[in-house]
Short mmCIF file of the C-alpha atoms (twelve columns), coordinates in Angstrom:
data_MODEL
# 
_entry.id   MODEL 
# 
loop_
_atom_site.group_PDB 
_atom_site.id 
_atom_site.type_symbol 
_atom_site.label_atom_id 
_atom_site.label_alt_id 
_atom_site.label_comp_id 
_atom_site.label_asym_id 
_atom_site.label_seq_id 
_atom_site.Cartn_x 
_atom_site.Cartn_y 
_atom_site.Cartn_z 
_atom_site.pdbx_PDB_model_num 
ATOM 1   C CA . MET A 1   -208.729 -54.147 249.472 1 
ATOM 2   C CA . ALA A 2   -206.669 -53.215 246.411 1 
ATOM 3   C CA . LEU A 3   -208.048 -51.789 243.215 1 
ATOM 4   C CA . SER A 4   -209.849 -54.252 240.948 1 
ATOM 5   C CA . GLU A 5   -207.962 -55.960 238.141 1 
ATOM 6   C CA . GLY A 6   -209.954 -54.075 235.484 1 
ATOM 7   C CA . VAL A 7   -209.120 -50.706 237.030 1 
ATOM 8   C CA . VAL A 8   -205.424 -51.606 237.291 1 
ATOM 9   C CA . LYS A 9   -205.362 -52.628 233.623 1 
ATOM 10  C CA . LYS A 10  -206.883 -49.314 232.564 1 
ATOM 11  C CA . ILE A 11  -204.413 -47.354 234.670 1 
ATOM 12  C CA . VAL A 12  -201.460 -49.335 233.292 1 
ATOM 13  C CA . LEU A 13  -202.794 -48.852 229.764 1 
ATOM 14  C CA . SER A 14  -203.131 -45.094 230.217 1 
ATOM 15  C CA . TYR A 15  -199.557 -44.793 231.478 1 
ATOM 16  C CA . THR A 16  -198.356 -47.002 228.641 1 
ATOM 17  C CA . TYR A 17  -199.901 -44.581 226.156 1 
ATOM 18  C CA . VAL A 18  -198.209 -41.703 227.979 1 
ATOM 19  C CA . ALA A 19  -194.845 -43.485 227.779 1 
ATOM 20  C CA . ILE A 20  -195.357 -44.099 224.049 1 
ATOM 21  C CA . TRP A 21  -196.354 -40.461 223.604 1 
ATOM 22  C CA . ILE A 22  -193.173 -39.290 225.369 1 
ATOM 23  C CA . PHE A 23  -191.012 -41.478 223.120 1 
ATOM 24  C CA . LEU A 24  -192.770 -40.383 219.925 1 
ATOM 25  C CA . SER A 25  -192.752 -36.752 221.031 1 
ATOM 26  C CA . PHE A 26  -188.992 -36.886 221.538 1 
ATOM 27  C CA . THR A 27  -188.567 -38.593 218.158 1 
ATOM 28  C CA . VAL A 28  -190.645 -36.007 216.265 1 
ATOM 29  C CA . ILE A 29  -188.991 -33.075 218.049 1 
ATOM 30  C CA . VAL A 30  -185.467 -34.249 217.232 1 
ATOM 31  C CA . TYR A 31  -186.498 -35.210 213.692 1 
ATOM 32  C CA . ASN A 32  -188.092 -31.807 213.022 1 
ATOM 33  C CA . LYS A 33  -185.043 -30.076 214.450 1 
ATOM 34  C CA . TYR A 34  -182.807 -32.127 212.166 1 
ATOM 35  C CA . ILE A 35  -184.839 -31.241 209.052 1 
ATOM 36  C CA . LEU A 36  -185.317 -27.533 209.787 1 
ATOM 37  C CA . ASP A 37  -181.924 -26.625 211.251 1 
ATOM 38  C CA . ARG A 38  -179.648 -24.912 208.719 1 
ATOM 39  C CA . LYS A 39  -176.611 -26.698 210.179 1 
ATOM 40  C CA . MET A 40  -178.150 -30.152 209.717 1 
ATOM 41  C CA . TYR A 41  -180.501 -31.186 206.897 1 
ATOM 42  C CA . ASN A 42  -180.896 -27.505 206.018 1 
ATOM 43  C CA . TRP A 43  -184.529 -27.344 204.905 1 
ATOM 44  C CA . PRO A 44  -185.817 -24.290 206.825 1 
ATOM 45  C CA . TYR A 45  -189.430 -24.372 205.646 1 
ATOM 46  C CA . PRO A 46  -191.574 -25.003 208.753 1 
ATOM 47  C CA . ILE A 47  -194.919 -24.293 207.059 1 
ATOM 48  C CA . SER A 48  -194.137 -26.754 204.279 1 
ATOM 49  C CA . LEU A 49  -193.066 -29.410 206.764 1 
ATOM 50  C CA . THR A 50  -196.236 -28.939 208.805 1 
ATOM 51  C CA . MET A 51  -198.358 -29.106 205.645 1 
ATOM 52  C CA . ILE A 52  -196.690 -32.395 204.708 1 
ATOM 53  C CA . HIS A 53  -197.628 -33.747 208.144 1 
ATOM 54  C CA . MET A 54  -201.238 -32.560 207.866 1 
ATOM 55  C CA . ALA A 55  -201.624 -33.863 204.296 1 
ATOM 56  C CA . PHE A 56  -200.361 -37.287 205.415 1 
ATOM 57  C CA . CYS A 57  -202.591 -37.323 208.514 1 
ATOM 58  C CA . SER A 58  -205.625 -36.232 206.464 1 
ATOM 59  C CA . SER A 59  -205.048 -38.957 203.869 1 
ATOM 60  C CA . ILE A 60  -204.582 -41.760 206.381 1 
ATOM 61  C CA . ALA A 61  -207.550 -40.612 208.471 1 
ATOM 62  C CA . TYR A 62  -209.765 -40.440 205.354 1 
ATOM 63  C CA . LEU A 63  -208.782 -43.990 204.373 1 
ATOM 64  C CA . LEU A 64  -209.461 -45.304 207.883 1 
ATOM 65  C CA . VAL A 65  -212.850 -43.585 208.137 1 
ATOM 66  C CA . ARG A 66  -214.268 -43.638 204.590 1 
ATOM 67  C CA . VAL A 67  -212.555 -46.536 202.809 1 
ATOM 68  C CA . PHE A 68  -211.678 -49.158 205.424 1 
ATOM 69  C CA . LYS A 69  -214.403 -47.948 207.839 1 
ATOM 70  C CA . VAL A 70  -212.299 -48.663 210.916 1 
ATOM 71  C CA . VAL A 71  -214.312 -46.035 212.802 1 
ATOM 72  C CA . GLU A 72  -217.582 -44.277 212.082 1 
ATOM 73  C CA . PRO A 73  -217.601 -40.530 211.355 1 
ATOM 74  C CA . VAL A 74  -219.326 -38.262 213.844 1 
ATOM 75  C CA . SER A 75  -222.715 -36.897 212.872 1 
ATOM 76  C CA . MET A 76  -221.937 -33.208 212.390 1 
ATOM 77  C CA . SER A 77  -223.764 -30.533 210.424 1 
ATOM 78  C CA . ARG A 78  -221.929 -28.069 208.208 1 
ATOM 79  C CA . ASP A 79  -222.847 -25.203 210.511 1 
ATOM 80  C CA . LEU A 80  -221.539 -27.057 213.564 1 
ATOM 81  C CA . TYR A 81  -218.309 -27.893 211.722 1 
ATOM 82  C CA . LEU A 82  -217.748 -24.252 210.766 1 
ATOM 83  C CA . ARG A 83  -218.504 -22.939 214.255 1 
ATOM 84  C CA . SER A 84  -216.736 -25.617 216.311 1 
ATOM 85  C CA . VAL A 85  -214.058 -27.428 214.314 1 
ATOM 86  C CA . VAL A 86  -212.795 -24.656 212.030 1 
ATOM 87  C CA . PRO A 87  -211.672 -22.331 214.894 1 
ATOM 88  C CA . ILE A 88  -209.843 -25.244 216.517 1 
ATOM 89  C CA . GLY A 89  -208.164 -26.097 213.213 1 
ATOM 90  C CA . ALA A 90  -207.071 -22.483 212.775 1 
ATOM 91  C CA . LEU A 91  -205.532 -22.375 216.252 1 
ATOM 92  C CA . TYR A 92  -203.833 -25.745 215.710 1 
ATOM 93  C CA . SER A 93  -202.289 -24.585 212.423 1 
ATOM 94  C CA . LEU A 94  -200.853 -21.473 214.095 1 
ATOM 95  C CA . SER A 95  -199.544 -23.510 217.019 1 
ATOM 96  C CA . LEU A 96  -197.767 -26.004 214.745 1 
ATOM 97  C CA . TRP A 97  -196.432 -23.305 212.421 1 
ATOM 98  C CA . PHE A 98  -194.918 -21.234 215.213 1 
ATOM 99  C CA . SER A 99  -193.642 -24.257 217.128 1 
ATOM 100 C CA . ASN A 100 -191.852 -25.748 214.128 1 
ATOM 101 C CA . SER A 101 -190.458 -22.336 213.172 1 
ATOM 102 C CA . ALA A 102 -188.820 -22.044 216.595 1 
ATOM 103 C CA . TYR A 103 -186.604 -25.065 215.842 1 
ATOM 104 C CA . ILE A 104 -184.671 -22.931 213.359 1 
ATOM 105 C CA . TYR A 105 -183.605 -20.475 216.061 1 
ATOM 106 C CA . LEU A 106 -183.566 -22.347 219.391 1 
ATOM 107 C CA . SER A 107 -182.111 -25.526 220.843 1 
ATOM 108 C CA . VAL A 108 -184.402 -28.472 221.557 1 
ATOM 109 C CA . SER A 109 -183.727 -28.310 225.302 1 
ATOM 110 C CA . PHE A 110 -184.588 -24.602 225.457 1 
ATOM 111 C CA . ILE A 111 -187.798 -25.124 223.495 1 
ATOM 112 C CA . GLN A 112 -188.864 -27.910 225.863 1 
ATOM 113 C CA . MET A 113 -188.176 -25.616 228.793 1 
ATOM 114 C CA . LEU A 114 -190.403 -22.908 227.313 1 
ATOM 115 C CA . LYS A 115 -193.131 -25.495 226.794 1 
ATOM 116 C CA . ALA A 116 -193.220 -25.852 230.586 1 
ATOM 117 C CA . LEU A 117 -195.280 -22.656 230.491 1 
ATOM 118 C CA . MET A 118 -198.193 -24.550 228.930 1 
ATOM 119 C CA . PRO A 119 -200.084 -25.127 232.234 1 
ATOM 120 C CA . VAL A 120 -199.706 -21.425 233.010 1 
ATOM 121 C CA . ALA A 121 -201.114 -20.457 229.618 1 
ATOM 122 C CA . VAL A 122 -203.997 -22.962 229.768 1 
ATOM 123 C CA . TYR A 123 -205.049 -21.837 233.248 1 
ATOM 124 C CA . SER A 124 -204.743 -18.128 232.422 1 
ATOM 125 C CA . ILE A 125 -206.754 -18.434 229.203 1 
ATOM 126 C CA . GLY A 126 -209.304 -20.653 230.951 1 
ATOM 127 C CA . VAL A 127 -209.827 -17.951 233.571 1 
ATOM 128 C CA . LEU A 128 -209.945 -15.235 230.898 1 
ATOM 129 C CA . LEU A 129 -212.624 -17.122 228.940 1 
ATOM 130 C CA . LYS A 130 -214.483 -17.950 232.164 1 
ATOM 131 C CA . LYS A 131 -213.929 -21.673 231.743 1 
ATOM 132 C CA . ASP A 132 -212.016 -21.908 235.037 1 
ATOM 133 C CA . GLY A 133 -212.457 -19.966 238.251 1 
ATOM 134 C CA . PHE A 134 -209.641 -17.834 239.603 1 
ATOM 135 C CA . ARG A 135 -207.824 -19.302 242.612 1 
ATOM 136 C CA . SER A 136 -205.001 -17.424 244.301 1 
ATOM 137 C CA . ASP A 137 -203.089 -20.593 245.301 1 
ATOM 138 C CA . THR A 138 -203.230 -21.950 241.755 1 
ATOM 139 C CA . MET A 139 -202.101 -18.624 240.333 1 
ATOM 140 C CA . ALA A 140 -199.222 -18.559 242.833 1 
ATOM 141 C CA . ASN A 141 -198.069 -21.930 241.480 1 
ATOM 142 C CA . MET A 142 -198.363 -20.623 237.937 1 
ATOM 143 C CA . VAL A 143 -196.293 -17.551 238.792 1 
ATOM 144 C CA . SER A 144 -193.582 -19.705 240.388 1 
ATOM 145 C CA . ILE A 145 -193.373 -21.782 237.199 1 
ATOM 146 C CA . SER A 146 -193.088 -18.613 235.108 1 
ATOM 147 C CA . VAL A 147 -190.324 -17.218 237.329 1 
ATOM 148 C CA . GLY A 148 -188.392 -20.489 237.079 1 
ATOM 149 C CA . VAL A 149 -188.628 -20.487 233.292 1 
ATOM 150 C CA . ALA A 150 -187.572 -16.815 233.174 1 
ATOM 151 C CA . ILE A 151 -184.487 -17.533 235.296 1 
ATOM 152 C CA . ALA A 152 -183.537 -20.489 233.100 1 
ATOM 153 C CA . ALA A 153 -184.099 -18.417 229.952 1 
ATOM 154 C CA . TYR A 154 -181.790 -15.714 231.306 1 
ATOM 155 C CA . GLY A 155 -178.943 -18.221 231.478 1 
ATOM 156 C CA . GLU A 156 -179.578 -19.748 228.038 1 
ATOM 157 C CA . ALA A 157 -176.410 -19.561 225.938 1 
ATOM 158 C CA . ARG A 158 -178.231 -19.746 222.619 1 
ATOM 159 C CA . PHE A 159 -180.906 -17.125 223.262 1 
ATOM 160 C CA . ASP A 160 -182.727 -15.769 220.233 1 
ATOM 161 C CA . SER A 161 -185.508 -13.250 220.886 1 
ATOM 162 C CA . TRP A 162 -187.387 -14.060 217.661 1 
ATOM 163 C CA . GLY A 163 -187.236 -17.784 218.374 1 
ATOM 164 C CA . VAL A 164 -188.528 -17.204 221.914 1 
ATOM 165 C CA . THR A 165 -191.351 -15.054 220.532 1 
ATOM 166 C CA . LEU A 166 -192.332 -17.813 218.108 1 
ATOM 167 C CA . GLN A 167 -192.320 -20.501 220.793 1 
ATOM 168 C CA . LEU A 168 -194.295 -18.399 223.264 1 
ATOM 169 C CA . GLY A 169 -196.782 -17.677 220.497 1 
ATOM 170 C CA . ALA A 170 -197.072 -21.415 219.839 1 
ATOM 171 C CA . VAL A 171 -197.733 -22.027 223.542 1 
ATOM 172 C CA . ALA A 172 -200.418 -19.322 223.593 1 
ATOM 173 C CA . PHE A 173 -202.203 -20.682 220.513 1 
ATOM 174 C CA . GLU A 174 -202.013 -24.282 221.750 1 
ATOM 175 C CA . ALA A 175 -203.356 -23.315 225.175 1 
ATOM 176 C CA . THR A 176 -206.215 -21.414 223.543 1 
ATOM 177 C CA . ARG A 177 -206.965 -24.438 221.362 1 
ATOM 178 C CA . LEU A 178 -207.172 -26.745 224.395 1 
ATOM 179 C CA . VAL A 179 -209.571 -24.410 226.167 1 
ATOM 180 C CA . MET A 180 -211.673 -23.938 223.020 1 
ATOM 181 C CA . ILE A 181 -212.008 -27.702 222.629 1 
ATOM 182 C CA . GLN A 182 -213.723 -27.721 226.014 1 
ATOM 183 C CA . ILE A 183 -215.964 -24.800 225.067 1 
ATOM 184 C CA . LEU A 184 -216.813 -25.655 221.440 1 
ATOM 185 C CA . LEU A 185 -216.825 -29.468 221.465 1 
ATOM 186 C CA . THR A 186 -216.881 -31.114 224.893 1 
ATOM 187 C CA . SER A 187 -219.557 -28.816 226.317 1 
ATOM 188 C CA . LYS A 188 -221.794 -29.679 223.350 1 
ATOM 189 C CA . GLY A 189 -221.403 -33.412 223.881 1 
ATOM 190 C CA . ILE A 190 -219.177 -33.903 220.815 1 
ATOM 191 C CA . THR A 191 -216.577 -36.603 221.396 1 
ATOM 192 C CA . LEU A 192 -213.897 -37.306 218.798 1 
ATOM 193 C CA . ASN A 193 -211.627 -40.328 218.990 1 
ATOM 194 C CA . PRO A 194 -207.984 -40.057 217.797 1 
ATOM 195 C CA . ILE A 195 -208.797 -40.982 214.191 1 
ATOM 196 C CA . THR A 196 -211.920 -38.838 213.785 1 
ATOM 197 C CA . SER A 197 -210.066 -35.918 215.394 1 
ATOM 198 C CA . LEU A 198 -207.489 -36.059 212.607 1 
ATOM 199 C CA . TYR A 199 -210.224 -36.717 210.033 1 
ATOM 200 C CA . TYR A 200 -211.996 -33.446 210.867 1 
ATOM 201 C CA . VAL A 201 -209.182 -31.197 212.088 1 
ATOM 202 C CA . ALA A 202 -206.192 -32.078 209.863 1 
ATOM 203 C CA . PRO A 203 -207.782 -30.964 206.520 1 
ATOM 204 C CA . CYS A 204 -208.910 -27.727 208.136 1 
ATOM 205 C CA . CYS A 205 -205.424 -27.175 209.496 1 
ATOM 206 C CA . LEU A 206 -203.933 -27.889 206.049 1 
ATOM 207 C CA . PHE A 207 -206.197 -25.268 204.482 1 
ATOM 208 C CA . PHE A 208 -205.214 -22.564 206.968 1 
ATOM 209 C CA . LEU A 209 -201.512 -23.349 206.551 1 
ATOM 210 C CA . SER A 210 -201.771 -22.999 202.776 1 
ATOM 211 C CA . VAL A 211 -202.533 -19.273 203.122 1 
ATOM 212 C CA . PRO A 212 -199.208 -18.194 204.697 1 
ATOM 213 C CA . TRP A 213 -197.397 -20.878 202.664 1 
ATOM 214 C CA . PHE A 214 -198.277 -19.215 199.357 1 
ATOM 215 C CA . VAL A 215 -197.026 -15.872 200.688 1 
ATOM 216 C CA . VAL A 216 -193.989 -16.868 202.737 1 
ATOM 217 C CA . GLU A 217 -192.504 -20.141 201.481 1 
ATOM 218 C CA . TYR A 218 -193.838 -20.870 198.017 1 
ATOM 219 C CA . PRO A 219 -191.799 -18.049 196.359 1 
ATOM 220 C CA . LEU A 220 -188.632 -19.348 198.041 1 
ATOM 221 C CA . LEU A 221 -189.277 -22.973 197.103 1 
ATOM 222 C CA . SER A 222 -190.067 -22.050 193.481 1 
ATOM 223 C CA . GLU A 223 -186.617 -20.468 193.230 1 
ATOM 224 C CA . THR A 224 -184.894 -23.565 194.636 1 
ATOM 225 C CA . SER A 225 -184.457 -25.641 191.490 1 
ATOM 226 C CA . SER A 226 -182.101 -28.093 193.185 1 
ATOM 227 C CA . PHE A 227 -184.683 -29.354 195.695 1 
ATOM 228 C CA . HIS A 228 -186.008 -32.899 195.257 1 
ATOM 229 C CA . PHE A 229 -188.602 -34.376 197.574 1 
ATOM 230 C CA . ASP A 230 -186.874 -36.867 199.869 1 
ATOM 231 C CA . PHE A 231 -189.493 -39.572 200.351 1 
ATOM 232 C CA . LEU A 232 -187.454 -41.409 202.986 1 
ATOM 233 C CA . ILE A 233 -186.889 -38.375 205.218 1 
ATOM 234 C CA . PHE A 234 -190.302 -36.744 204.854 1 
ATOM 235 C CA . GLY A 235 -192.145 -40.071 204.728 1 
ATOM 236 C CA . THR A 236 -190.722 -41.410 207.981 1 
ATOM 237 C CA . ASN A 237 -191.095 -37.972 209.577 1 
ATOM 238 C CA . SER A 238 -194.785 -37.880 208.604 1 
ATOM 239 C CA . VAL A 239 -195.373 -41.401 209.948 1 
ATOM 240 C CA . ALA A 240 -193.806 -40.372 213.251 1 
ATOM 241 C CA . ALA A 241 -195.978 -37.226 213.375 1 
ATOM 242 C CA . PHE A 242 -199.130 -39.255 212.637 1 
ATOM 243 C CA . ALA A 243 -198.257 -41.793 215.344 1 
ATOM 244 C CA . LEU A 244 -197.582 -38.966 217.791 1 
ATOM 245 C CA . ASN A 245 -201.016 -37.430 217.163 1 
ATOM 246 C CA . LEU A 246 -202.693 -40.802 217.716 1 
ATOM 247 C CA . ALA A 247 -200.698 -41.524 220.880 1 
ATOM 248 C CA . ALA A 248 -201.366 -38.065 222.331 1 
ATOM 249 C CA . LEU A 249 -205.118 -38.266 221.711 1 
ATOM 250 C CA . LYS A 250 -205.359 -41.906 222.780 1 
ATOM 251 C CA . GLY A 251 -203.388 -41.228 225.959 1 
ATOM 252 C CA . LYS A 252 -205.748 -38.419 226.975 1 
ATOM 253 C CA . GLU A 253 -208.754 -40.634 226.189 1 
ATOM 254 C CA . ALA A 254 -207.392 -43.533 228.252 1 
ATOM 255 C CA . GLN A 255 -206.581 -41.282 231.203 1 
ATOM 256 C CA . LYS A 256 -210.134 -39.901 231.216 1 
ATOM 257 C CA . LYS A 257 -211.532 -43.432 231.282 1 
ATOM 258 C CA . ALA A 258 -209.128 -44.683 233.936 1 
ATOM 259 C CA . GLN A 259 -209.530 -41.781 236.357 1 
ATOM 260 C CA . PRO A 260 -213.236 -42.381 237.259 1 
ATOM 261 C CA . ASP A 261 -212.609 -46.117 237.652 1 
ATOM 262 C CA . GLU A 262 -209.628 -45.422 239.911 1 
ATOM 263 C CA . GLU A 263 -211.685 -43.043 242.048 1 
ATOM 264 C CA . ALA A 264 -214.574 -45.515 242.191 1 
ATOM 265 C CA . GLY A 265 -212.196 -48.261 243.283 1 
ATOM 266 C CA . ARG A 266 -210.775 -46.103 246.055 1 
ATOM 267 C CA . LEU A 267 -214.280 -45.093 247.157 1 
ATOM 268 C CA . LEU A 268 -215.301 -48.756 247.336 1 
ATOM 269 C CA . GLU A 269 -212.170 -49.519 249.318 1 
ATOM 270 C CA . ASP A 270 -212.942 -46.692 251.760 1 
ATOM 271 C CA . ARG A 271 -216.542 -47.859 252.186 1 
ATOM 272 C CA . GLU A 272 -215.463 -51.437 252.824 1 
ATOM 273 C CA . GLY A 273 -212.899 -50.157 255.318 1 
ATOM 274 C CA . ASP A 274 -215.599 -48.153 257.104 1 
ATOM 275 C CA . GLY A 275 -217.873 -51.172 257.081 1 
ATOM 276 C CA . ALA A 276 -215.174 -53.371 258.572 1 
ATOM 277 C CA . GLY A 277 -214.484 -50.758 261.239 1 
ATOM 278 C CA . ARG A 278 -218.153 -50.554 262.205 1 
ATOM 279 C CA . LYS A 279 -218.352 -54.360 262.339 1 
ATOM 280 C CA . ASN A 280 -215.407 -54.518 264.715 1 
ATOM 281 C CA . GLU A 281 -216.951 -51.827 266.882 1 
ATOM 282 C CA . SER A 282 -220.239 -53.747 267.094 1 
ATOM 283 C CA . GLN A 283 -218.408 -56.935 268.039 1 
ATOM 284 C CA . THR A 284 -216.612 -55.182 270.853 1 
# 
């Protein structure tokens, strides 16, 4: 017996979200590279670009939650917000800042290769924070991935040590954020959908980014009298970033829902197969 029609639909839907996420991820990566690279659009202000994204995401999420009431906000006390959401927002701001900064120094292909270290970082930090148990076979796989990335990095023509440091820092902060979500939110029964995630996290991320922005980029921008805000470039870039955040969160949500149904369907199939086998044995 094949999987039920409902299970198949959920599985197809989850993979559709993943496909959309891959397309949007590629679009945002190339778009950010185009804006930040000095040889292209020549606007090398990664903190400012990230703040534009977070301001746009915060505004749209606020409208969807508070004005149009598309989704209901999560019941969350101020103390819970400060202890659970704020640390995640801080880690997310650092991850985005460092990741976008790397586009100034490294090629897109090399950055994507370094991002392959994400499973290694997530597992290592999970073990360090006692969220995951240490397994020698899993660690062996992680080491093999690291060695492969190191070999590829050695042959990179456009190698920049500062850019690599920034990207590895982004990977470390993002991996820590993913583990902390499990510790600070999921373990406490707090579930945020894609819109409420942006509603709570994006403003916090914007606040944390404003601190280094005033020190690092604001003095440079204030001296650039020729700069005019390009609504077409930054507007479409922000829309793409917002869509990417929704697709990424929605894809993870759909996969979590589809996986238990898929396992249940297979278990039912196995039980029916066992039952049919026993029936044949009794008939013989």
